[in-house]
mmCIF file of C-alpha atoms in Angstrom:
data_model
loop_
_atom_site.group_PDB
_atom_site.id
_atom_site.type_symbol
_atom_site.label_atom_id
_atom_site.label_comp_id
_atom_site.label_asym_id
_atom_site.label_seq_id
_atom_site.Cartn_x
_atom_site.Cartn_y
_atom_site.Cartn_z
ATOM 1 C CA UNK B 1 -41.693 19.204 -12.647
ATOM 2 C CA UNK B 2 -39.009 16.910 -10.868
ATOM 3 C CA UNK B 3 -37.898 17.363 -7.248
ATOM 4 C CA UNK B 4 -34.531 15.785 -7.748
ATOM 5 C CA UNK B 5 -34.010 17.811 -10.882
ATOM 6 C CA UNK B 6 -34.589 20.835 -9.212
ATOM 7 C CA UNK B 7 -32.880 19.933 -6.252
ATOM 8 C CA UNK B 8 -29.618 18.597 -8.420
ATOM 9 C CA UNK B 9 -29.701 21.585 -10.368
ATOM 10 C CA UNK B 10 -29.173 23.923 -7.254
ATOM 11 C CA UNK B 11 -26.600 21.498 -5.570
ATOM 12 C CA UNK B 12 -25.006 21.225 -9.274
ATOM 13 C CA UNK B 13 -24.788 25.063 -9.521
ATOM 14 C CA UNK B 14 -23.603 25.912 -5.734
ATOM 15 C CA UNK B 15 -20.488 22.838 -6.162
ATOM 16 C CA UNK B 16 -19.424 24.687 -9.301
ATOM 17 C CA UNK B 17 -19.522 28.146 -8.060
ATOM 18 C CA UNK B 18 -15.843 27.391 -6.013
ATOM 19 C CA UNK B 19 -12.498 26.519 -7.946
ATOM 20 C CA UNK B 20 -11.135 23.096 -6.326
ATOM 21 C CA UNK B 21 -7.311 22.486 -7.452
ATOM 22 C CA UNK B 22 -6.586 19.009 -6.273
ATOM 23 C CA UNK B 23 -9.623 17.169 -8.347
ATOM 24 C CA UNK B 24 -8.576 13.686 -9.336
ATOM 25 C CA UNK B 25 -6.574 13.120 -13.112
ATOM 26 C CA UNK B 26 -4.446 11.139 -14.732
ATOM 27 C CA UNK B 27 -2.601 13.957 -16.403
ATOM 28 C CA UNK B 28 0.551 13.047 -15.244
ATOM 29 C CA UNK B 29 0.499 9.400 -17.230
ATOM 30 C CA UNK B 30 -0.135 10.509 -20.518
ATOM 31 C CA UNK B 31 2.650 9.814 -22.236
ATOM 32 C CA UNK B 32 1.509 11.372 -26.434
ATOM 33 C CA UNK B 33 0.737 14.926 -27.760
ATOM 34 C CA UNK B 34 -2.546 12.783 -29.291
ATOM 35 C CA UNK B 35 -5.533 13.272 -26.863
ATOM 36 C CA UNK B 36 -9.131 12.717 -27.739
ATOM 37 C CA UNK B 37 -12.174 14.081 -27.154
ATOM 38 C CA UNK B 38 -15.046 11.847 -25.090
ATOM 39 C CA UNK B 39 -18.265 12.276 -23.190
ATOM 40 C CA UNK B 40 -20.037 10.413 -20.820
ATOM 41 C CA UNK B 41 -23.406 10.641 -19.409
ATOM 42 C CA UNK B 42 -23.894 10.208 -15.599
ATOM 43 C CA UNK B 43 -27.799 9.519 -15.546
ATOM 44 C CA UNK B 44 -29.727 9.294 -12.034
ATOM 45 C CA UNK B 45 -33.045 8.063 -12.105
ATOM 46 C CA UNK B 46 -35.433 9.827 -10.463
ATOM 47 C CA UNK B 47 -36.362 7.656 -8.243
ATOM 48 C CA UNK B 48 -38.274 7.997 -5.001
ATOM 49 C CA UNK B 49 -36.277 7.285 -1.522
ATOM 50 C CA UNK B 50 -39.605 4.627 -0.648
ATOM 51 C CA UNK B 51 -37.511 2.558 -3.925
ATOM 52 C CA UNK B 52 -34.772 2.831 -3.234
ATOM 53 C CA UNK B 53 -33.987 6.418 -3.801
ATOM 54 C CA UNK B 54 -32.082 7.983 -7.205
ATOM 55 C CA UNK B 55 -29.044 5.689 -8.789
ATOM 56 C CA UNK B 56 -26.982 6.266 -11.631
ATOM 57 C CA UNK B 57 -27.294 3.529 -14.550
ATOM 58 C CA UNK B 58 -23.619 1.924 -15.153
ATOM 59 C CA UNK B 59 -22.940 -0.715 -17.937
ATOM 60 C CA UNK B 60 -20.311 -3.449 -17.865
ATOM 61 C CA UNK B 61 -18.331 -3.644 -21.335
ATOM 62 C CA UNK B 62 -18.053 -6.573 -22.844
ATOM 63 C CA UNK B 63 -14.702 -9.016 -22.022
ATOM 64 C CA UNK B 64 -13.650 -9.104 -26.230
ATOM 65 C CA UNK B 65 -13.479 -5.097 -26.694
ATOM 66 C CA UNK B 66 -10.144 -3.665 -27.086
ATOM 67 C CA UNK B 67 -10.387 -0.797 -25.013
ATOM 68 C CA UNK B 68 -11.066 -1.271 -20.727
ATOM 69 C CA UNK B 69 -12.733 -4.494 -21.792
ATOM 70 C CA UNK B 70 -15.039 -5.808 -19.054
ATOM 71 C CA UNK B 71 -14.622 -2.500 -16.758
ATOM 72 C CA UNK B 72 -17.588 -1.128 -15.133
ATOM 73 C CA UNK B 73 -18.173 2.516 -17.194
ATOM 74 C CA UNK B 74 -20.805 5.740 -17.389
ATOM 75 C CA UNK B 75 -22.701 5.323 -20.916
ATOM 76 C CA UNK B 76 -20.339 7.324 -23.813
ATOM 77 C CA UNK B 77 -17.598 7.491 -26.122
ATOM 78 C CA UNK B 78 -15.743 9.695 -28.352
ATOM 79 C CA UNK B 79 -17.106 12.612 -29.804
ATOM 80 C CA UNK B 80 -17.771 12.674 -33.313
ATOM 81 C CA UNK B 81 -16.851 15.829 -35.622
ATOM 82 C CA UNK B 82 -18.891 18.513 -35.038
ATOM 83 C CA UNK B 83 -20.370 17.497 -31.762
ATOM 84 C CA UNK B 84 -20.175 18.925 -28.042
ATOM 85 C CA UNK B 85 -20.492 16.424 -25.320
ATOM 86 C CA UNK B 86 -24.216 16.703 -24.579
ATOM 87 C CA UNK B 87 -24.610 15.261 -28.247
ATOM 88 C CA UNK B 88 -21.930 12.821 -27.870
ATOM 89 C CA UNK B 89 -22.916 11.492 -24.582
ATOM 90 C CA UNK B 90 -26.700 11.650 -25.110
ATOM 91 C CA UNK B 91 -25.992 9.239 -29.016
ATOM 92 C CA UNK B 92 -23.798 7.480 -26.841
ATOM 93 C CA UNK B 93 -26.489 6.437 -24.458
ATOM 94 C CA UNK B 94 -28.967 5.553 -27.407
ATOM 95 C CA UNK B 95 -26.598 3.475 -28.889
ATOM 96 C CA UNK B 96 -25.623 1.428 -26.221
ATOM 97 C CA UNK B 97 -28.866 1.185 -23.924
ATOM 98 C CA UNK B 98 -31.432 2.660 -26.543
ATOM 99 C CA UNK B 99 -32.026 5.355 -24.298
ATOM 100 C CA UNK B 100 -34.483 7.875 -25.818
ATOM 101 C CA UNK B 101 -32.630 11.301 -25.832
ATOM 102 C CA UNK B 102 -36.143 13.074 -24.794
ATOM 103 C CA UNK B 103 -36.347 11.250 -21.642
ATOM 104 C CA UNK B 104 -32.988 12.547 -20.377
ATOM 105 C CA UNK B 105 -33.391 15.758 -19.067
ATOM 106 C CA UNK B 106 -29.476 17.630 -18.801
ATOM 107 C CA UNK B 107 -28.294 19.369 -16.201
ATOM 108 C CA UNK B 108 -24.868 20.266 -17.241
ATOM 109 C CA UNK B 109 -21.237 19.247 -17.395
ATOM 110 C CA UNK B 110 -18.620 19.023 -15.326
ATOM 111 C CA UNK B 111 -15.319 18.258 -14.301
ATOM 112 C CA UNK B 112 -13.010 16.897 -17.387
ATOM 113 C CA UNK B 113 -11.311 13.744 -16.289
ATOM 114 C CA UNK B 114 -8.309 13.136 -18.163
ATOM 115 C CA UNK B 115 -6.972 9.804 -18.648
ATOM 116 C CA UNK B 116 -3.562 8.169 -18.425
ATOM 117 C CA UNK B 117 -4.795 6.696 -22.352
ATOM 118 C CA UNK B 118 -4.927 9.898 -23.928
ATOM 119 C CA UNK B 119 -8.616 10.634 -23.577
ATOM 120 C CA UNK B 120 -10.481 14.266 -21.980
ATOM 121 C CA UNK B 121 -13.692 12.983 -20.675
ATOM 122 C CA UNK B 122 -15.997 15.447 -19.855
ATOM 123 C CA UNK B 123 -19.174 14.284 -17.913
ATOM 124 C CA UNK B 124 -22.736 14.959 -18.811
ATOM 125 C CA UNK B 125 -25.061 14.698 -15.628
ATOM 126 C CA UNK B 126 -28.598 14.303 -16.385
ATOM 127 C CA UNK B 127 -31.896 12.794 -14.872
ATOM 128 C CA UNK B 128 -33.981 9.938 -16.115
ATOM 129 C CA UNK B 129 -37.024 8.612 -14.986
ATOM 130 C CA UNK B 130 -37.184 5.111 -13.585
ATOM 131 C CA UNK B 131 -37.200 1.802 -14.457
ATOM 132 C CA UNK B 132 -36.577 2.921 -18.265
ATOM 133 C CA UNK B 133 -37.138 -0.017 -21.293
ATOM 134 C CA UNK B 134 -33.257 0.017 -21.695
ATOM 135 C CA UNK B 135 -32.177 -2.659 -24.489
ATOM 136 C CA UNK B 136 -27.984 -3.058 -24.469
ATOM 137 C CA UNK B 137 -25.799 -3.329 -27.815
ATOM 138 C CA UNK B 138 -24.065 -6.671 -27.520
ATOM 139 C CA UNK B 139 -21.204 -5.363 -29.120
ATOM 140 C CA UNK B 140 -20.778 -2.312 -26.578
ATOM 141 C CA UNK B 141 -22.762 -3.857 -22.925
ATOM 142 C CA UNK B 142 -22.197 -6.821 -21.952
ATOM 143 C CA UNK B 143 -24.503 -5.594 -18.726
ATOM 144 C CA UNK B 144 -26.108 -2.610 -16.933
ATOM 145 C CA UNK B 145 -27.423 -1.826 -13.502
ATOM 146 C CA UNK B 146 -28.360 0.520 -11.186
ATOM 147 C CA UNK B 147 -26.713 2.243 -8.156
ATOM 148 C CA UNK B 148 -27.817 4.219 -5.584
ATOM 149 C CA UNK B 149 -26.122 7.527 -5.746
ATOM 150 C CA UNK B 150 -26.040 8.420 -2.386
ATOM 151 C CA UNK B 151 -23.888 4.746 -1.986
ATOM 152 C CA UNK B 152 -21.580 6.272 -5.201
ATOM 153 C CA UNK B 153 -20.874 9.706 -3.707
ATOM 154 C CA UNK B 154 -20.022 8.728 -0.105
ATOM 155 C CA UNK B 155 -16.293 8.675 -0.056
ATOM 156 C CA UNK B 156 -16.422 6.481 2.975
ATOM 157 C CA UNK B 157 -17.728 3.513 0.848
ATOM 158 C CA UNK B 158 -14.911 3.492 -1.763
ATOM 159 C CA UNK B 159 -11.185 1.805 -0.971
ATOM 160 C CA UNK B 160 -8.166 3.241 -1.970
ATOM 161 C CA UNK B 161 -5.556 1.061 -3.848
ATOM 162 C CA UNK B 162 -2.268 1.808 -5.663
ATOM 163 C CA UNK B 163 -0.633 0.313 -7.987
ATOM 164 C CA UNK B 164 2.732 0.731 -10.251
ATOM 165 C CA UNK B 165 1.847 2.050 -13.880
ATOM 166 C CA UNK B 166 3.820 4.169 -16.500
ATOM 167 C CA UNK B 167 6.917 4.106 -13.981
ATOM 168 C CA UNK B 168 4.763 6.041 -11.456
ATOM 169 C CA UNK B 169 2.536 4.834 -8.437
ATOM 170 C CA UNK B 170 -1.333 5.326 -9.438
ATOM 171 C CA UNK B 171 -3.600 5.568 -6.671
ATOM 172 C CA UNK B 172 -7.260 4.509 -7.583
ATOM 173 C CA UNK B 173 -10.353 3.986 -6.501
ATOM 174 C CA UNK B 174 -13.004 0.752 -6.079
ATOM 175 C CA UNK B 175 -15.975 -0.401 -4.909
ATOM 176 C CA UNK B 176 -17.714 -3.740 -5.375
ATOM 177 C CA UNK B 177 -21.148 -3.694 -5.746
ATOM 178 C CA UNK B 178 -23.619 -6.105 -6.397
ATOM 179 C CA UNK B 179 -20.997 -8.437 -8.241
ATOM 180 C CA UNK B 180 -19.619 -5.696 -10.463
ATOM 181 C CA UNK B 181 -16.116 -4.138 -9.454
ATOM 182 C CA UNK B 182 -16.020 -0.061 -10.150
ATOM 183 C CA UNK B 183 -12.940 1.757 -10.160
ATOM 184 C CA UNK B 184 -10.672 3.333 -12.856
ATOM 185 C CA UNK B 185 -11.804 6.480 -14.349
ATOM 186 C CA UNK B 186 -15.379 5.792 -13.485
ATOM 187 C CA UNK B 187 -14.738 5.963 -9.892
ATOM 188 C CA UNK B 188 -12.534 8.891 -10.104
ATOM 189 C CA UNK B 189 -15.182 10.938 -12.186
ATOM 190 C CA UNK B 190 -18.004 9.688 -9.291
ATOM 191 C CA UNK B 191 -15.158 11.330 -6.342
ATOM 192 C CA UNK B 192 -14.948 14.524 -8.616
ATOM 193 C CA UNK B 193 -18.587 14.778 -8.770
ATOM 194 C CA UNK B 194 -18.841 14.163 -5.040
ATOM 195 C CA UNK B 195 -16.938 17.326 -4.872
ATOM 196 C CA UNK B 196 -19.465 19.276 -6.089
ATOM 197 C CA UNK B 197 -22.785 17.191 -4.692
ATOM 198 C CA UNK B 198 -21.922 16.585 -1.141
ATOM 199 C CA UNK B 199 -24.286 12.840 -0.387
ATOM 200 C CA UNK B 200 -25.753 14.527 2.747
ATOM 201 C CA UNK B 201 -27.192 17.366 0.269
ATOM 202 C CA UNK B 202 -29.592 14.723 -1.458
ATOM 203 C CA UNK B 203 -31.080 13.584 1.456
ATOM 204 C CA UNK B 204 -33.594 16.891 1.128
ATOM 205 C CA UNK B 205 -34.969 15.889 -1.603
ATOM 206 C CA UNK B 206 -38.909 16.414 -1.368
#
């Protein structure tokens, strides 16, 4: 058995035992009736703190997509009919890492993040072990890397920007890390999650 599952499956369960009202969204910017259903999966790699300690695995998309091209984002997509986001976020992570589905061990859902584009994004977190074979789709990852997730949930690390959008000022979120800039909905989805996993909480992992 894992000690960080275990131990991120009680933190998971105690952070969503309490209603919290003001969790980040960008409701307010939608501006169509026409939403969409997506997943992501938020996987931390069991990792021990001697290494480095558990990350999450982000991927860069690649500069000639359409959509957020060359933002930093969690591994997923839309869901396809007939699926619930476990499925959708767990294909999405095979198709654009080739991560095997039976090494990723869920813990559960939580918070939907809605963006200002239409989409409901509910995150998947999960653990994986380390150092996985992970082979990126050209055509979806341009790159992928690891973060520590103690670095990702500390609020103090992340700077606050705003900017004009949609005739309303958006505030957001960034960090730079390691050459790749994450903000946008990723960042926002890592503060909601914070929410619920307070940092100082991993540091008793076994």
């Amino acid at each position: 058995m894992s000690a960080l599952f275990d131990h991120l499956s009680r933190l998971f369960e105690e952070g969503h035992r309490r209603d919290i009202p003001d969790l980040l969204s960008d409701e307010r910017f939608v501006q169509s009736d026409r939403t969409a259903e997506a997943a992501v999966l938020i996987a931390v790699t069991d990792r021990a703190e001697s290494d480095g300690g558990p990350g999450v695995i982000l991927t860069q998309r690649p500069q000639d997509m359409r959509d957020h091209p060359g933002q930093v984002a969690f591994p997923g997509g839309k869901l396809d009919p007939g699926e619930d986001a476990v499925t959708a976020a767990l294909r999405e992570a095979y198709e654009e890492l080739a991560m095997d589905p039976a090494q990723v061990r869920v813990i559960g859902t939580t918070d939907l993040y809605q963006t200002g584009t239409g989409f409901n994004v509910t995150p998947v977190l999960a653990v994986v072990p380390p150092d996985l074979s992970l082979t990126s789709s050209p055509t979806e990852v341009e790159a992928w890397f690891e973060a520590p997730l103690s670095l990702l949930l500390d609020r103090g690390n992340w700077e606050t920007h705003e900017v004009f959008w949609r005739g309303q000022t958006r505030q957001y979120l960034e960090m730079h890390y390691e050459g790749f800039r994450i903000w946008g909905v990723t960042a926002a989805i890592l503060a909601n999650l914070a929410r619920r996993i307070a940092p100082e909480g991993l540091r008793d992992v076994a």
